[in-house]
Coordinates of C-alpha atoms in Angstrom, one line a residue:
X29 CA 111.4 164.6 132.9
X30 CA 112.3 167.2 135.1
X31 CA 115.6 168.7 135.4
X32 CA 117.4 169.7 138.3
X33 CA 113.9 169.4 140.0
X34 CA 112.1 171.7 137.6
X35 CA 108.7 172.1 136.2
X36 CA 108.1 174.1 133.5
X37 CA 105.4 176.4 133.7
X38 CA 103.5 176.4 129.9
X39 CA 99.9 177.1 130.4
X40 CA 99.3 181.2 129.3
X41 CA 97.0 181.9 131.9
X42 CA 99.5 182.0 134.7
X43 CA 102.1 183.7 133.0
X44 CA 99.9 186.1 132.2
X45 CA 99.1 186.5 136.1
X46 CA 102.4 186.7 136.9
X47 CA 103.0 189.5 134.4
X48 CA 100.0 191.1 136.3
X49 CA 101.7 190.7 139.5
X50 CA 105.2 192.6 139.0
X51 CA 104.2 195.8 140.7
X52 CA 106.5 198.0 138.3
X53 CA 105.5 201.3 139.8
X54 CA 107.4 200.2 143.2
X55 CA 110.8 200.6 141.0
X56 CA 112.4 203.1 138.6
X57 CA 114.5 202.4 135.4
X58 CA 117.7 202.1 137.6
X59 CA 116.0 198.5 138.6
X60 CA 117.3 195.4 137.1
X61 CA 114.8 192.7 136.5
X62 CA 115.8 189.0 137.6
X63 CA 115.0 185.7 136.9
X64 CA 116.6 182.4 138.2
X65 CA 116.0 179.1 136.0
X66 CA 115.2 180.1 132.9
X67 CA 113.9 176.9 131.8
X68 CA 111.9 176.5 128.3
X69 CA 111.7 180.7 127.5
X70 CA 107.9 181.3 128.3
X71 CA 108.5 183.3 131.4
X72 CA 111.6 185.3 130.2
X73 CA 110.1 185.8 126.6
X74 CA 107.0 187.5 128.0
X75 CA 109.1 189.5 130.5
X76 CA 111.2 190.4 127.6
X77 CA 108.2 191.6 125.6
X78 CA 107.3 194.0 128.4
X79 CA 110.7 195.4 130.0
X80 CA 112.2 198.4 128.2
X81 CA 115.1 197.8 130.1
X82 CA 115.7 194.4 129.4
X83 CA 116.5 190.8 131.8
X84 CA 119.2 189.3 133.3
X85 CA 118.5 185.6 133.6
X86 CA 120.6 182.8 135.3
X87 CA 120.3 179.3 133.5
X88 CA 122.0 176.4 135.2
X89 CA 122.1 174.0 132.4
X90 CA 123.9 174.9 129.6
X91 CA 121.4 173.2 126.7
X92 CA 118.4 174.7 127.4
X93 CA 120.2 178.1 127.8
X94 CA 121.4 177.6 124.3
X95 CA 118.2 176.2 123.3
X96 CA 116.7 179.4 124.2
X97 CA 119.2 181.8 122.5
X98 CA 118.0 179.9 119.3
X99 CA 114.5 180.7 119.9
X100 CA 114.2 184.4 121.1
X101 CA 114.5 186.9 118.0
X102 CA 117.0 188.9 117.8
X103 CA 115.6 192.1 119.2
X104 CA 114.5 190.0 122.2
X105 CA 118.2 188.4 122.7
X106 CA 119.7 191.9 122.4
X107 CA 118.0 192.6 126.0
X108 CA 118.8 189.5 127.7
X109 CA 121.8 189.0 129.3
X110 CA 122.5 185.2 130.4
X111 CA 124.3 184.1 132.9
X112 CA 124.9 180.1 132.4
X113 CA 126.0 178.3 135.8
X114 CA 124.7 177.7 139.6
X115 CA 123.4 181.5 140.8
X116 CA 124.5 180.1 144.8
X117 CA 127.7 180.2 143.7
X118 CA 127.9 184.2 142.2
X119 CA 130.6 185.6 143.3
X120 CA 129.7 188.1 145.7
X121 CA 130.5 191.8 144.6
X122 CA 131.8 192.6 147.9
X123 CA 133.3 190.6 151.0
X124 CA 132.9 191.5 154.2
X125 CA 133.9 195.0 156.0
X126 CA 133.8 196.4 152.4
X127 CA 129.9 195.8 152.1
X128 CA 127.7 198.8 152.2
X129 CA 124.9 198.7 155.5
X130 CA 121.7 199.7 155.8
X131 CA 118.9 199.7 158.1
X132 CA 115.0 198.8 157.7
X133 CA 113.1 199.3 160.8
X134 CA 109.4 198.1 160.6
X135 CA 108.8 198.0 164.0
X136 CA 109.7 201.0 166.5
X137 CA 112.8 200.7 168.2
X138 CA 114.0 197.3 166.6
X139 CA 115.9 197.8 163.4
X140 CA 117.8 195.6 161.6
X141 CA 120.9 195.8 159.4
X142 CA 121.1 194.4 155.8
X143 CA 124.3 193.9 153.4
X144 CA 124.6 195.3 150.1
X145 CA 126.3 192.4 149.1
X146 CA 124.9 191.9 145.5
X147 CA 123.6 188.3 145.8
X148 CA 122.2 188.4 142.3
X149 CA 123.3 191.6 141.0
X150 CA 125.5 194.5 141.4
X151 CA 122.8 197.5 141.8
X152 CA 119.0 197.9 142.6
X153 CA 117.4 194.2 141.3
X154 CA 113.8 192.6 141.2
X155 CA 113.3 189.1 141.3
X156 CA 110.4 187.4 139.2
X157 CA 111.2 183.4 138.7
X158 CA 109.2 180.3 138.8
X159 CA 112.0 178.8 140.9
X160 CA 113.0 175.2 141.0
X161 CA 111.4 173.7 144.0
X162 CA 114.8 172.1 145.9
X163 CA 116.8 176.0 145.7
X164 CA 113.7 177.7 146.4
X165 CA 114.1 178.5 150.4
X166 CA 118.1 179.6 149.8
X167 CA 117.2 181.4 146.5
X168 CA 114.4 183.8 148.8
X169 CA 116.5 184.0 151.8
X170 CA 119.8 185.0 150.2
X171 CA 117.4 187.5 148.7
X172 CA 116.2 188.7 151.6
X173 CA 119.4 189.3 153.3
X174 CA 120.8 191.9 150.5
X175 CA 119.5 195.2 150.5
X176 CA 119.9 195.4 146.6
X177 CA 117.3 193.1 146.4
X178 CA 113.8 195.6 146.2
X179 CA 111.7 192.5 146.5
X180 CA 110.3 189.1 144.5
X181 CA 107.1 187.8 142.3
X182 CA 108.7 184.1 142.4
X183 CA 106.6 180.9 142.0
X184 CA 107.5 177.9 144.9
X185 CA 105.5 174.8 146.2
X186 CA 102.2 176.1 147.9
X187 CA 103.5 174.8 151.2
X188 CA 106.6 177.2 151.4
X189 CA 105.0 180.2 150.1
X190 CA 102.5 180.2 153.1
X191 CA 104.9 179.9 155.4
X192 CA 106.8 183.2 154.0
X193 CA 103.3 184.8 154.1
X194 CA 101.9 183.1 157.4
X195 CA 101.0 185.2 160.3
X196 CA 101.6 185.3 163.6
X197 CA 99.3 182.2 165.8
X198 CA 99.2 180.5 162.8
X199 CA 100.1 176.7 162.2
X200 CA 102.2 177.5 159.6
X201 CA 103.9 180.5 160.9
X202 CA 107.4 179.8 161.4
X203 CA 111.0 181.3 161.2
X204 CA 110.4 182.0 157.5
X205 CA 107.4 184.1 158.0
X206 CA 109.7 186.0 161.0
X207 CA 111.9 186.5 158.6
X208 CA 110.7 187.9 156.0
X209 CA 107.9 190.2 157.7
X210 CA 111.2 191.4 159.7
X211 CA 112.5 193.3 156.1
X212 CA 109.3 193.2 154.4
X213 CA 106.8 195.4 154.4
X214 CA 104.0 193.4 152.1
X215 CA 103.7 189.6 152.0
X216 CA 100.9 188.5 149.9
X217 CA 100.4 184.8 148.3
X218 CA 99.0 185.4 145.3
X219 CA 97.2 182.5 144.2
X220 CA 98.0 179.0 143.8
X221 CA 98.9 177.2 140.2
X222 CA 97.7 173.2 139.7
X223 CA 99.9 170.7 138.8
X224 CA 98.2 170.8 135.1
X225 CA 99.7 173.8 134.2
X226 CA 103.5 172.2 134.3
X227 CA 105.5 170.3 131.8
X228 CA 106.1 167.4 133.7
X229 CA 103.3 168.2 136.3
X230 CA 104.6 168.3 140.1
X231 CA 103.3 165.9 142.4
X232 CA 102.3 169.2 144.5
X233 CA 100.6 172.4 144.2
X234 CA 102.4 175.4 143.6
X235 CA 101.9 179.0 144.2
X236 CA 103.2 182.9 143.5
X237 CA 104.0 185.0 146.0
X238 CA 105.5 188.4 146.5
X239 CA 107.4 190.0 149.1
X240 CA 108.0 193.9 148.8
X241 CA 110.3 195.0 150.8
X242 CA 110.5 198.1 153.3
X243 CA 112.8 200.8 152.3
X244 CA 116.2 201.4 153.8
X245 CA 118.2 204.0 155.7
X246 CA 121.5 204.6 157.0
X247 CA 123.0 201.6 159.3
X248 CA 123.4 202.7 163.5
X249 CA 125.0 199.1 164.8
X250 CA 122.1 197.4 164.1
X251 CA 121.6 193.9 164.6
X252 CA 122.2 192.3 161.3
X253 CA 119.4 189.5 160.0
X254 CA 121.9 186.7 160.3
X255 CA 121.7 187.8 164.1
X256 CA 118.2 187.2 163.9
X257 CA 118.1 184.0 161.8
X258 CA 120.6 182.7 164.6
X259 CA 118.0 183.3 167.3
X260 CA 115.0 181.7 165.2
X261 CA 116.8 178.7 165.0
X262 CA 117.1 178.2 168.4
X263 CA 113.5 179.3 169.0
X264 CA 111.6 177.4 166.1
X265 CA 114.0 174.1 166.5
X266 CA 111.6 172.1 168.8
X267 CA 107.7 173.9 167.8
X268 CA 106.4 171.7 170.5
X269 CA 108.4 173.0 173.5
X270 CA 107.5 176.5 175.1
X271 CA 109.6 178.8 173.8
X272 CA 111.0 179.5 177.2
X273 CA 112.8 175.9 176.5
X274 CA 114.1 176.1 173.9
X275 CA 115.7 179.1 174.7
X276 CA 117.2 178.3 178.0
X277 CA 118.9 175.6 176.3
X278 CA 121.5 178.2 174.7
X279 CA 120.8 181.0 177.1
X280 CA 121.3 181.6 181.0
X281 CA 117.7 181.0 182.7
X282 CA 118.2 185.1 184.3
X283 CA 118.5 186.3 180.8
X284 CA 115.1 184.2 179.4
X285 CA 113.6 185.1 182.7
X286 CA 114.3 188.5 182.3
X287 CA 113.0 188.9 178.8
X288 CA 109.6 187.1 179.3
X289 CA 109.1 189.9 182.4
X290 CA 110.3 192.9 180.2
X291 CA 107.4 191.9 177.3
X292 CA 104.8 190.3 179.8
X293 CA 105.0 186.8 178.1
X294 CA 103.4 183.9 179.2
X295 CA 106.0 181.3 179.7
X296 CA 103.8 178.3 178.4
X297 CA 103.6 180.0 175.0
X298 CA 105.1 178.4 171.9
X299 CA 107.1 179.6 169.5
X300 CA 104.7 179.8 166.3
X301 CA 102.3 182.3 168.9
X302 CA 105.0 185.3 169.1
X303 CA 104.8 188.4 167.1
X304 CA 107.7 189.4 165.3
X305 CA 108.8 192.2 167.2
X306 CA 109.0 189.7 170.0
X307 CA 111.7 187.9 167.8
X308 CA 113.3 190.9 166.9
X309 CA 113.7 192.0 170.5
X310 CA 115.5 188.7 171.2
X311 CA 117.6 189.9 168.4
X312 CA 119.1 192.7 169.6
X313 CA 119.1 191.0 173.4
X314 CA 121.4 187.9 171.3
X315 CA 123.5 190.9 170.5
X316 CA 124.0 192.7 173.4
X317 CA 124.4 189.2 175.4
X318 CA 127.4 188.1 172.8
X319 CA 128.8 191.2 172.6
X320 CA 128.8 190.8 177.0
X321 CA 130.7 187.1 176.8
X322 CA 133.4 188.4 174.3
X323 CA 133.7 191.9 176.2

C-alpha cells in the first residue's frame, strides 16, 4: 500500500536514467544535492554512491527513515543527512525584508525578482526526487520561487510534468508552464516511467522532468514571481473565456484595453495562446497599477 500517496520507484533502469539526467557540470561543490521522500533507499543509495559531497534528504514518516538508516552502510550514512518531518513546513531561514533579492531576466526588459528564502536549504541546492504525487505541484513551485534553488531532476505524474514543460498554443500550456519558463531557462520532460516500475504500481503514468534555471543578478524593484503567479490566476481561472475577460473582471476595461493596443493582441484570444513575455508584461503593469491604487 502506498503511503502518504507514494510509489516507490524499484525497477534499475529508471534510476539509472535519472542518475543520467543530473546535469552535474551546471553546479560546483558549493551545491547541495536534495531529495524529498526518501521512500525505500534506491534513489538516495545510488545518489549516495555518486555524490562526493554527500545528500540531504527529507523523510516524512519516521519508520521508513529509520528503516533506511538500518540499511545504508556506514560510509553511505556518514554522507546523508536526514531530515525526518513534513519539508512544507521548514522553517524558512529568513522572513521577510531580511531575504536576500535577486533578479532573472529571460526576456528583455521584463525581469523578475526571486527570494533567497532557503525553502529546502540554506545555500546553493539541487533538487532530484521522485516526489509523492499529492505535494508535487507545491514541492516545484516553492522551488521555483527561491533563488537558492539551481534547478530540479524530480519524477511527477506524466500529466503535471507536461504542463511545466508545455509551450505556448499548446492544450496543455497553462500557468505552470508560465511559470516556470519565466525563471527557467531549460524545460525538458525527460521521458515517461510505466506504472510497472512502482511498488504499488500508480493507476497513472509518470514522468521525469528537469527544469534548469536561468542565472541571477542583482535585484532593481523588480516584480517578484508571486506578482506574477497573482496575475496568472486571474488569467488562467476560466481557459474558455478570452483572456480580455477574464481580466476585466479584476481590472478597469481602460487598463486591459490599453495593454491589448500596446502588444497588438487580438482580443478574442485565449489565455493558453499568449507567450510568456505577454504574461510577464501584465506583471509588471499588476505592479505599477497596485502600486497607483495604494499611492
Amino acid at each position: 500500500m502506498a503511503l502518504l500517496g507514494q510509489h516507490f520507484l524499484h525497477d534499475a533502469r529508471y534510476l539509472e536514467q535519472i542518475l543520467q539526467s543530473i546535469p552535474y557540470e551546471h553546479f560546483g561543490d558549493h551545491v547541495q544535492m536534495v531529495e524529498i521522500g526518501v521512500g525505500l533507499g534506491d534513489l538516495t543509495t545510488r545518489l549516495l554512491g555518486r555524490l562526493p559531497k554527500g545528500l540531504l534528504a527529507y523523510e516524512v514518516d519516521s519508520k521508513l527513515a529509520q528503516r533506511l538508516k538500518v540499511c545504508l552502510t556506514p560510509s553511505l550514512l556518514a554522507r546523508l543527512k536526514l531530515v525526518v518531518g513534513d519539508v512544507m513546513e521548514r522553517k524558512r531561514v529568513k522572513d521577510g525584508s531580511q531575504q536576500e533579492k535577486y533578479q532573472v531576466e529571460l526576456f528583455k526588459g521584463y525581469p523578475l525578482a526571486l527570494s533567497a528564502w532557503g525553502f529546502l536549504h540554506d545555500g546553493p541546492y539541487f533538487l532530484v526526487s521522485n516526489l509523492p504525487y499529492y505535494i508535487a505541484t507545491p514541492i516545484i513551485t516553492q522551488a521555483l520561487r527561491d533563488s537558492l534553488c539551481l534547478g530540479m531532476v524530480v519524477m511527477v505524474q506524466a500529466q503535471v510534468g507536461i504542463r511545466f514543460c508545455a509551450s505556448s498554443g499548446s492544450s496543455d500550456y497553462g500557468a505552470l508552464s508560465v511559470l516556470a519558463s519565466s525563471v527557467c531557462n531549460q524545460r525538458s520532460l525527460l521521458f515517461e516511467v510505466p506504472p510497472s516500475a512502482f511498488n504499488p504500481p500508480p493507476k497513472v503514468q509518470s514522468a521525469v522532468i528537469r527544469l534548469l534555471k536561468a542565472p541571477l543578478g542583482p535585484d532593481f524593484g523588480a516584480p517578484s514571481l508571486e506578482v506574477l503567479e497573482s496575475v496568472l490566476k486571474i488569467c488562467f481561472k476560466a481557459n474558455r473565456k478570452t483572456l480580455f475577460n477574464n481580466l476585466k473582471s479584476t481590472y478597469p476595461l481602460e487598463w486591459v484595453q490599453a495593454f491589448f493596443a500596446k502588444h497588438q493582441l487580438n482580443p478574442t484570444l485565449r489565455p493558453h495562446q499568449l507567450n510568456p513575455i505577454h504574461y510577464l508584461g501584465l506583471a509588471h503593469l499588476s505592479q505599477n497599477f497596485t502600486g497607483e491604487q495604494h499611492g
